[in-house]
CSV table of C-alpha atoms in Angstrom, one decimal:
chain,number,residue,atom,x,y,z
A,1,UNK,CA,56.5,-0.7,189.0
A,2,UNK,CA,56.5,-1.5,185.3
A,3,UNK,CA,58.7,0.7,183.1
A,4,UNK,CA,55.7,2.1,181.1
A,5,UNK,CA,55.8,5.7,181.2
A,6,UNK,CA,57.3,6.1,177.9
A,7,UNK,CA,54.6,3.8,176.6
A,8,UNK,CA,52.1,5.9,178.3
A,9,UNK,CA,52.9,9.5,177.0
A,10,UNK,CA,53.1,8.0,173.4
A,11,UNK,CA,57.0,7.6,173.4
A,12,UNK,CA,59.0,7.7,170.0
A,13,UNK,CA,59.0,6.0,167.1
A,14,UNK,CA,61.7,3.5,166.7
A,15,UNK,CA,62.9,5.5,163.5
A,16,UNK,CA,63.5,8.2,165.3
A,17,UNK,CA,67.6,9.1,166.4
A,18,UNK,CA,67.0,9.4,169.9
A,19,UNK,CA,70.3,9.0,172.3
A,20,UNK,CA,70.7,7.4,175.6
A,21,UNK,CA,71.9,9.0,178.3
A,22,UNK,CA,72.2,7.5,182.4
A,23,UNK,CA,69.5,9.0,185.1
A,24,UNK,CA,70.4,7.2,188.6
A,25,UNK,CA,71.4,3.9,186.9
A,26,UNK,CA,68.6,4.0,184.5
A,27,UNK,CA,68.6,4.8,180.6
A,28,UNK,CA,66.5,7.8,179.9
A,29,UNK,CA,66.0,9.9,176.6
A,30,UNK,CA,67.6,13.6,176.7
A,31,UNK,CA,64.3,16.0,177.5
A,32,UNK,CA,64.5,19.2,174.9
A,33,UNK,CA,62.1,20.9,177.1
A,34,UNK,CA,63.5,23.6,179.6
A,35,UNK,CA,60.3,24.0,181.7
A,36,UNK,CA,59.4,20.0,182.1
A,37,UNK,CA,59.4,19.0,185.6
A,38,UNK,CA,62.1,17.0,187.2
A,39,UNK,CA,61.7,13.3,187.3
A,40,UNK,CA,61.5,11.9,190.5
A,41,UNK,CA,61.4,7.2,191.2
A,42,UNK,CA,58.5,6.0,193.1
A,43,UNK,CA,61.4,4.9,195.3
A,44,UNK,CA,61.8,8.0,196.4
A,45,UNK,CA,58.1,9.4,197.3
A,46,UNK,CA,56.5,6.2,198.9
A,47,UNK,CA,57.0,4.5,202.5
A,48,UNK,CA,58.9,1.2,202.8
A,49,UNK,CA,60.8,2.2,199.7
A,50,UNK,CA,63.5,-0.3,201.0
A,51,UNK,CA,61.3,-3.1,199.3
A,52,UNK,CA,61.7,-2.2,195.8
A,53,UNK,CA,65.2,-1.7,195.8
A,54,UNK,CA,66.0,-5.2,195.2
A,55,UNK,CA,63.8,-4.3,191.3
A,56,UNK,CA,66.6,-4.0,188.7
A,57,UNK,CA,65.2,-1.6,187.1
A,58,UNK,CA,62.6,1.3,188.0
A,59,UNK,CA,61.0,4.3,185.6
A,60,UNK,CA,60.7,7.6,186.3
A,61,UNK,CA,57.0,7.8,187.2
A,62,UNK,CA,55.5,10.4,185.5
A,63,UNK,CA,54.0,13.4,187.8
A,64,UNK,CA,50.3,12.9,186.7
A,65,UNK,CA,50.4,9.1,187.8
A,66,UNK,CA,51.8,9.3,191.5
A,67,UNK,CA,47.8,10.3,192.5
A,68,UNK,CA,46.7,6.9,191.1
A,69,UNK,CA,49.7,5.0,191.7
A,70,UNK,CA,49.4,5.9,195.7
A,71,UNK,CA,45.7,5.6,195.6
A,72,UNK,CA,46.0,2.1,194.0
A,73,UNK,CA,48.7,1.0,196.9
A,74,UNK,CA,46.2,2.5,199.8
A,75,UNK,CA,43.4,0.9,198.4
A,76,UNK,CA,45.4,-2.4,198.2
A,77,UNK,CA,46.8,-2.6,202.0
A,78,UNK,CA,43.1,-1.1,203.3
A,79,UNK,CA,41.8,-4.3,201.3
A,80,UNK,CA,44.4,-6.5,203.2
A,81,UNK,CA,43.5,-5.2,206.4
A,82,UNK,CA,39.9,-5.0,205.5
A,83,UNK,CA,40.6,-9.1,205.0
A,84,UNK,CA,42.5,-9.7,208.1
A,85,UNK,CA,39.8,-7.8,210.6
A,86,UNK,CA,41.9,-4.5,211.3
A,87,UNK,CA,44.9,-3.5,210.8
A,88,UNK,CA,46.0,-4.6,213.9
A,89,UNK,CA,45.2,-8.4,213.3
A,90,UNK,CA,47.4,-8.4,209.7
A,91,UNK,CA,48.7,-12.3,209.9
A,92,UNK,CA,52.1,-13.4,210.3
A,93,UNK,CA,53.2,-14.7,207.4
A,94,UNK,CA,56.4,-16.2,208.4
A,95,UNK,CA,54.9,-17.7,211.3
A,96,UNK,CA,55.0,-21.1,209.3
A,97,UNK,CA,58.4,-20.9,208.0
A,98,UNK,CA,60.8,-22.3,210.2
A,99,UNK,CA,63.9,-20.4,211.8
A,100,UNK,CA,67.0,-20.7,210.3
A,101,UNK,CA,69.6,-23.1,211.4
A,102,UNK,CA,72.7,-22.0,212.9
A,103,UNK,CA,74.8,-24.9,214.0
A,104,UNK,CA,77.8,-22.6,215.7
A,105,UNK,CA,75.4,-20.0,217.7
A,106,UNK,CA,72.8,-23.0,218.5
A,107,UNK,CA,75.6,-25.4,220.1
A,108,UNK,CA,75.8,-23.8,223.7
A,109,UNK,CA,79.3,-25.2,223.6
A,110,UNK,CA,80.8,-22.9,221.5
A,111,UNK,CA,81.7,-19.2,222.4
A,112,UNK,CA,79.3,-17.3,220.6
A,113,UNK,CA,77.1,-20.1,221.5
A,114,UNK,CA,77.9,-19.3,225.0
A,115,UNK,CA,77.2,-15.4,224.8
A,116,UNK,CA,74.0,-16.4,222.9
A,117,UNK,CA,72.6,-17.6,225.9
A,118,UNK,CA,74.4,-15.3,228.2
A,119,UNK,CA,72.5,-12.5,226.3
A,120,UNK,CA,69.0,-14.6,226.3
A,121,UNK,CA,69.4,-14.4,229.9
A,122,UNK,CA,69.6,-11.0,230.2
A,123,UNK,CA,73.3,-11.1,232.0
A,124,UNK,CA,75.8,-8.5,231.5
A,125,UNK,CA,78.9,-9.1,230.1
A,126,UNK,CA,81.6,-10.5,232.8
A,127,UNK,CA,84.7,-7.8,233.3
A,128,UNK,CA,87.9,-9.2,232.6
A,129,UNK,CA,89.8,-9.6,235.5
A,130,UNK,CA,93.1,-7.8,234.8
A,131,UNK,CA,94.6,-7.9,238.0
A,132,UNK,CA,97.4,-11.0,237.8
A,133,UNK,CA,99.0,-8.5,235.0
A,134,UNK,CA,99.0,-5.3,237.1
A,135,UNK,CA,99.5,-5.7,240.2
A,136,UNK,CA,101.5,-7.8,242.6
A,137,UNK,CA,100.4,-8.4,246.7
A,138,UNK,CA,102.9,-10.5,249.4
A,139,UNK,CA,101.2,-11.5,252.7
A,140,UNK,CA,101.7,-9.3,255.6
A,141,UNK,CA,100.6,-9.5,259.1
A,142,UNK,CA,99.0,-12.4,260.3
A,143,UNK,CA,98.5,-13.8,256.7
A,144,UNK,CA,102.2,-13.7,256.7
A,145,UNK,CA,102.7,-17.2,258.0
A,146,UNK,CA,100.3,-18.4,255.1
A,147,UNK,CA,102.1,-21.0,252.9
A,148,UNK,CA,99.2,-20.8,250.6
A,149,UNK,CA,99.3,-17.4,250.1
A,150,UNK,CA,102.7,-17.2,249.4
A,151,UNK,CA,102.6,-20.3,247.0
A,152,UNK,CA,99.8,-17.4,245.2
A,153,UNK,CA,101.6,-14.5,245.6
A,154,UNK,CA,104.8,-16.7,243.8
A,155,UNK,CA,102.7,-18.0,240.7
A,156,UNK,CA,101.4,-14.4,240.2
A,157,UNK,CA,105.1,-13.1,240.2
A,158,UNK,CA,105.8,-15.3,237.8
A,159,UNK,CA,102.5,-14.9,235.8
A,160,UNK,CA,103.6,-10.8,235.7
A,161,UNK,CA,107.0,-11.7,234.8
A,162,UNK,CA,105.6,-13.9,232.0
A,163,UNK,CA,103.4,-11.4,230.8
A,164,UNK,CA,106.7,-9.0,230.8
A,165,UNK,CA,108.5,-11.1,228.8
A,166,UNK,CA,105.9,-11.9,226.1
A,167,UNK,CA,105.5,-8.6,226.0
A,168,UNK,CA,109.3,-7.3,225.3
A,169,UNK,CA,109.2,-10.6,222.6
A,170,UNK,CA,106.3,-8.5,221.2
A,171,UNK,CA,108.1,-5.6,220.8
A,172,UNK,CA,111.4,-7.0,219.5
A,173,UNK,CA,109.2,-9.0,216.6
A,174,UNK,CA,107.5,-5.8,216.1
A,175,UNK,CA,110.5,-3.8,215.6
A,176,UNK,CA,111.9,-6.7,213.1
A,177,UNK,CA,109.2,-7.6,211.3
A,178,UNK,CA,106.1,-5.0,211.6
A,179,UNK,CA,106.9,-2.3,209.1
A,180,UNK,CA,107.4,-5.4,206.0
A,181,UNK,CA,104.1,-7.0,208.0
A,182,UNK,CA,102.1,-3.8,207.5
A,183,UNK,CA,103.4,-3.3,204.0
A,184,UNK,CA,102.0,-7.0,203.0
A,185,UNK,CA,98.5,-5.8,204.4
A,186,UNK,CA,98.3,-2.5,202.6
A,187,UNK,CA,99.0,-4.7,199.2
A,188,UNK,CA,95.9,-7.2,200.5
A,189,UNK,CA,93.8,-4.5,201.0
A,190,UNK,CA,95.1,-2.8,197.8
A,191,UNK,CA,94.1,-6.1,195.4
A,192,UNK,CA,91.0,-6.6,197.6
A,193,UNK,CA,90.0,-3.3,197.0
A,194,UNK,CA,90.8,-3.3,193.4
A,195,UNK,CA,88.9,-6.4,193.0
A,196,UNK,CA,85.8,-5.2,194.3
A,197,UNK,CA,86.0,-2.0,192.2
A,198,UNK,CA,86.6,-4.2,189.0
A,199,UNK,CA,83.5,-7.0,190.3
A,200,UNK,CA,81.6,-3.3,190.9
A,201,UNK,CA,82.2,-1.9,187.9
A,202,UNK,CA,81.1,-5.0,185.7
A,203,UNK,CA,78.3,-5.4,187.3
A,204,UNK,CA,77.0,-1.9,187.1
A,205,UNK,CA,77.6,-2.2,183.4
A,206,UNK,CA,75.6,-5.4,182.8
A,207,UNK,CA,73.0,-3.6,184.9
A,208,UNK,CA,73.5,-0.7,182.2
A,209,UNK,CA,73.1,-3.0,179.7
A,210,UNK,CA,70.1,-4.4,180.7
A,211,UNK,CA,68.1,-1.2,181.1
A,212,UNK,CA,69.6,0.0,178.2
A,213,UNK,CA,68.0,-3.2,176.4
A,214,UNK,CA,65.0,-2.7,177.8
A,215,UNK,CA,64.7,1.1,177.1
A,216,UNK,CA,65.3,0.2,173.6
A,217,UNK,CA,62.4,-2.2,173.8
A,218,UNK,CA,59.9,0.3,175.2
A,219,UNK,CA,61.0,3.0,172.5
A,220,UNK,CA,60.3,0.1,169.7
A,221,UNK,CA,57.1,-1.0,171.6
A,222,UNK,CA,56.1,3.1,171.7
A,223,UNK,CA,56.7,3.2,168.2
A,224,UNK,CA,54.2,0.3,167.5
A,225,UNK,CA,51.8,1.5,170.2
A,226,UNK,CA,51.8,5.0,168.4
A,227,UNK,CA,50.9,3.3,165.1
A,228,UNK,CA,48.8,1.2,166.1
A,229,UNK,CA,46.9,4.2,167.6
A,230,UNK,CA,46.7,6.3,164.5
A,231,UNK,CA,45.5,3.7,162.4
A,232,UNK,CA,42.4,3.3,165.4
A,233,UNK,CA,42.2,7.2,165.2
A,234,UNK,CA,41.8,6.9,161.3
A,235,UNK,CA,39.1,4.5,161.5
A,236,UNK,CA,37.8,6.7,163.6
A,237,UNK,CA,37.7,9.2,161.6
A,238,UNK,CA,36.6,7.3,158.5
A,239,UNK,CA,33.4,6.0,160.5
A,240,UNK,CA,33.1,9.7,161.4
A,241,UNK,CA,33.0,11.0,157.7
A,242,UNK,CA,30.0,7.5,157.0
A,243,UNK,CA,28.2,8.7,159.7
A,244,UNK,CA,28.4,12.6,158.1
A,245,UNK,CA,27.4,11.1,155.2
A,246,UNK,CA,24.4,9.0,156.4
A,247,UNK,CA,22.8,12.0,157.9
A,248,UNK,CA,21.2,13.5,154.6
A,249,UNK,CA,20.8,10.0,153.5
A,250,UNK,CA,18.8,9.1,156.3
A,251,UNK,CA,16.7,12.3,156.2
A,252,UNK,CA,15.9,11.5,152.7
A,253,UNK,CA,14.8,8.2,153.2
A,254,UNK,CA,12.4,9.3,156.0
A,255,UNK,CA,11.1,11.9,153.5
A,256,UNK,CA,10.3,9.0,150.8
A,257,UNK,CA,9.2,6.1,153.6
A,258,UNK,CA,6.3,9.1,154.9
A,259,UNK,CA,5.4,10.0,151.7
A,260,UNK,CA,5.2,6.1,150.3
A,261,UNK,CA,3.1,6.2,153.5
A,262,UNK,CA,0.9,8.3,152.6
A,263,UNK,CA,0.1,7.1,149.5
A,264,UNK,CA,-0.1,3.2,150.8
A,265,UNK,CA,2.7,2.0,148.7
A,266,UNK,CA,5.4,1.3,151.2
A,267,UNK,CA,6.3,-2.2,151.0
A,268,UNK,CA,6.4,-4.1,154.1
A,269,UNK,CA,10.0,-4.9,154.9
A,270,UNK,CA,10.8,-1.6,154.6
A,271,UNK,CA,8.9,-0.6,158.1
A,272,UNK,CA,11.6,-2.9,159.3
A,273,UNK,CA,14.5,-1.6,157.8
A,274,UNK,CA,15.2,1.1,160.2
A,275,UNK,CA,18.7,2.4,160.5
A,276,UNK,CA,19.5,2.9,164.2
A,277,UNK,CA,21.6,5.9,163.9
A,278,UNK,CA,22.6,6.8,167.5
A,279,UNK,CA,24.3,2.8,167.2
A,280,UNK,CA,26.2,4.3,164.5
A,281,UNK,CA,27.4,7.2,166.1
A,282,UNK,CA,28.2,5.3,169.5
A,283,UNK,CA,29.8,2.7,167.9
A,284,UNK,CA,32.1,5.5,165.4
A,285,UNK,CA,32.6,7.4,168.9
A,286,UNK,CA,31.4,10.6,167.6
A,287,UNK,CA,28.8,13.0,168.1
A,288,UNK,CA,25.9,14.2,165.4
């Protein structure tokens, strides 16, 4: 929505000592009055708000325009629908536009490419199979004689005993090296964190700025708006006192055209010279 409440109440003149102050991100002009409703963003009262948030800068809208404002937008989306033959037939407009390309989940070579599919198809994910690291079987009874099943049972010892051993190298590096490891990653996520504040903070003052700029503007443009309105007002006003002034005028010079009537010796061109004074007054915008 445009930022024209200001505008539309009048505003203040640019000549005016008016300060600033910050209302949710937005410059606003300090309200003397106690009893003046509280603002409220058209973000805030309409559906799908989520759209607008990417504006950089929203007004206030004043109480007396959200009426008209929501009228406007269901008049607008019953006209769409009204177009497209209910609102149940509403086209897709990104029908047309082609999908985005993603060359690592559209290779079905790659994991995630992989689990793309996997999902497509409705599969659950696999369980990992966690058994070589827990648990160790030999062959008994008549599987005892099985070559091949002691030539597994061997390569899972030594898989658990691998996995033991990683794990005890684990803990030994831990021990040596996690506490100096841990400290590094705190001070990354310290300057990470500090660098986002600072890109935050800069941004929200450019953001400042620019509304600020803009407010600024709108006062100026108020200011101009207000004049250019009293000078209309006092042309107005100046047709208004004519118009007063034509009244007896007019009467009288009906009272001499019927008696020059009478008498025969009203001249022709004066039956045409008729003053139209309802044009008058419509035009002046005021009432006899």
């Amino acid at each position: 929505m445009p930022a024209s409440s200001d505008l539309s109440n009048g505003g203040h003149s640019p000549g005016g000592s008016q300060a600033l102050v910050l209302v949710n991100g937005a410059s606003q002009e300090p309200s003397n009055s106690a009893s003046s409703a509280p603002e409220f963003y058209l973000t805030e009262r309409l559906p799908h708000a989520m759209a607008l948030d990417a504006l950089p800068y929203v007004d206030p809208l004043p109480a007396e325009q959200q009426q008209e404002v929501q009228q406007l937008l269901q008049q607008e989306m019953a006209l769409i629908a009204q177009e497209a033959g209910g609102p149940d037939n509403l086209p897709d407009y990104l029908s047309d536009l082609p999908l985005p390309k993603t060359a690592i989940l559209d290779d079905a070579e790659t994991m995630l490419g992989k689990e793309m599919a996997r999902k497509a198809r409705g599969e659950p994910i696999p369980e990992l199979d966690l058994s070589k690291y827990t648990s160790f079987t030999v062959p008994t009874g008549q599987k005892a004689s099985d070559v091949k099943l002691w030539e597994k049972a061997v390569v899972n010892c030594q898989q658990l005993l691998q996995h033991t051993a990683t794990a005890h190298i684990n803990l030994e590096l831990m021990n040596a090296h996690a506490a100096a490891s841990w400290q590094r990653h705190l001070k990354n996520l310290t300057q990470t964190k500090d660098r986002l504040a600072a890109a935050t903070k800069r941004r929200a003052e450019e953001e400042n700025t620019i509304c600020k700029t803009r407010k600024l503007q709108q006062v100026e443009a108020a200011g101009t708006l207000k004049q250019l309105d009293q000078t209309a007002q006092q042309y107005k006003n100046n047709n208004a006192s004519i118009i007063a002034a034509l009244g007896p005028l007019t009467a009288e010079v009906q009272d001499l055209k019927a008696k020059c009537r009478i008498r025969g010796i009203l001249p022709e061109y004066a039956e045409e010279d008729e003053l139209d004074l309802e044009a008058w007054q419509e035009a002046a915008n005021v009432e006899s």
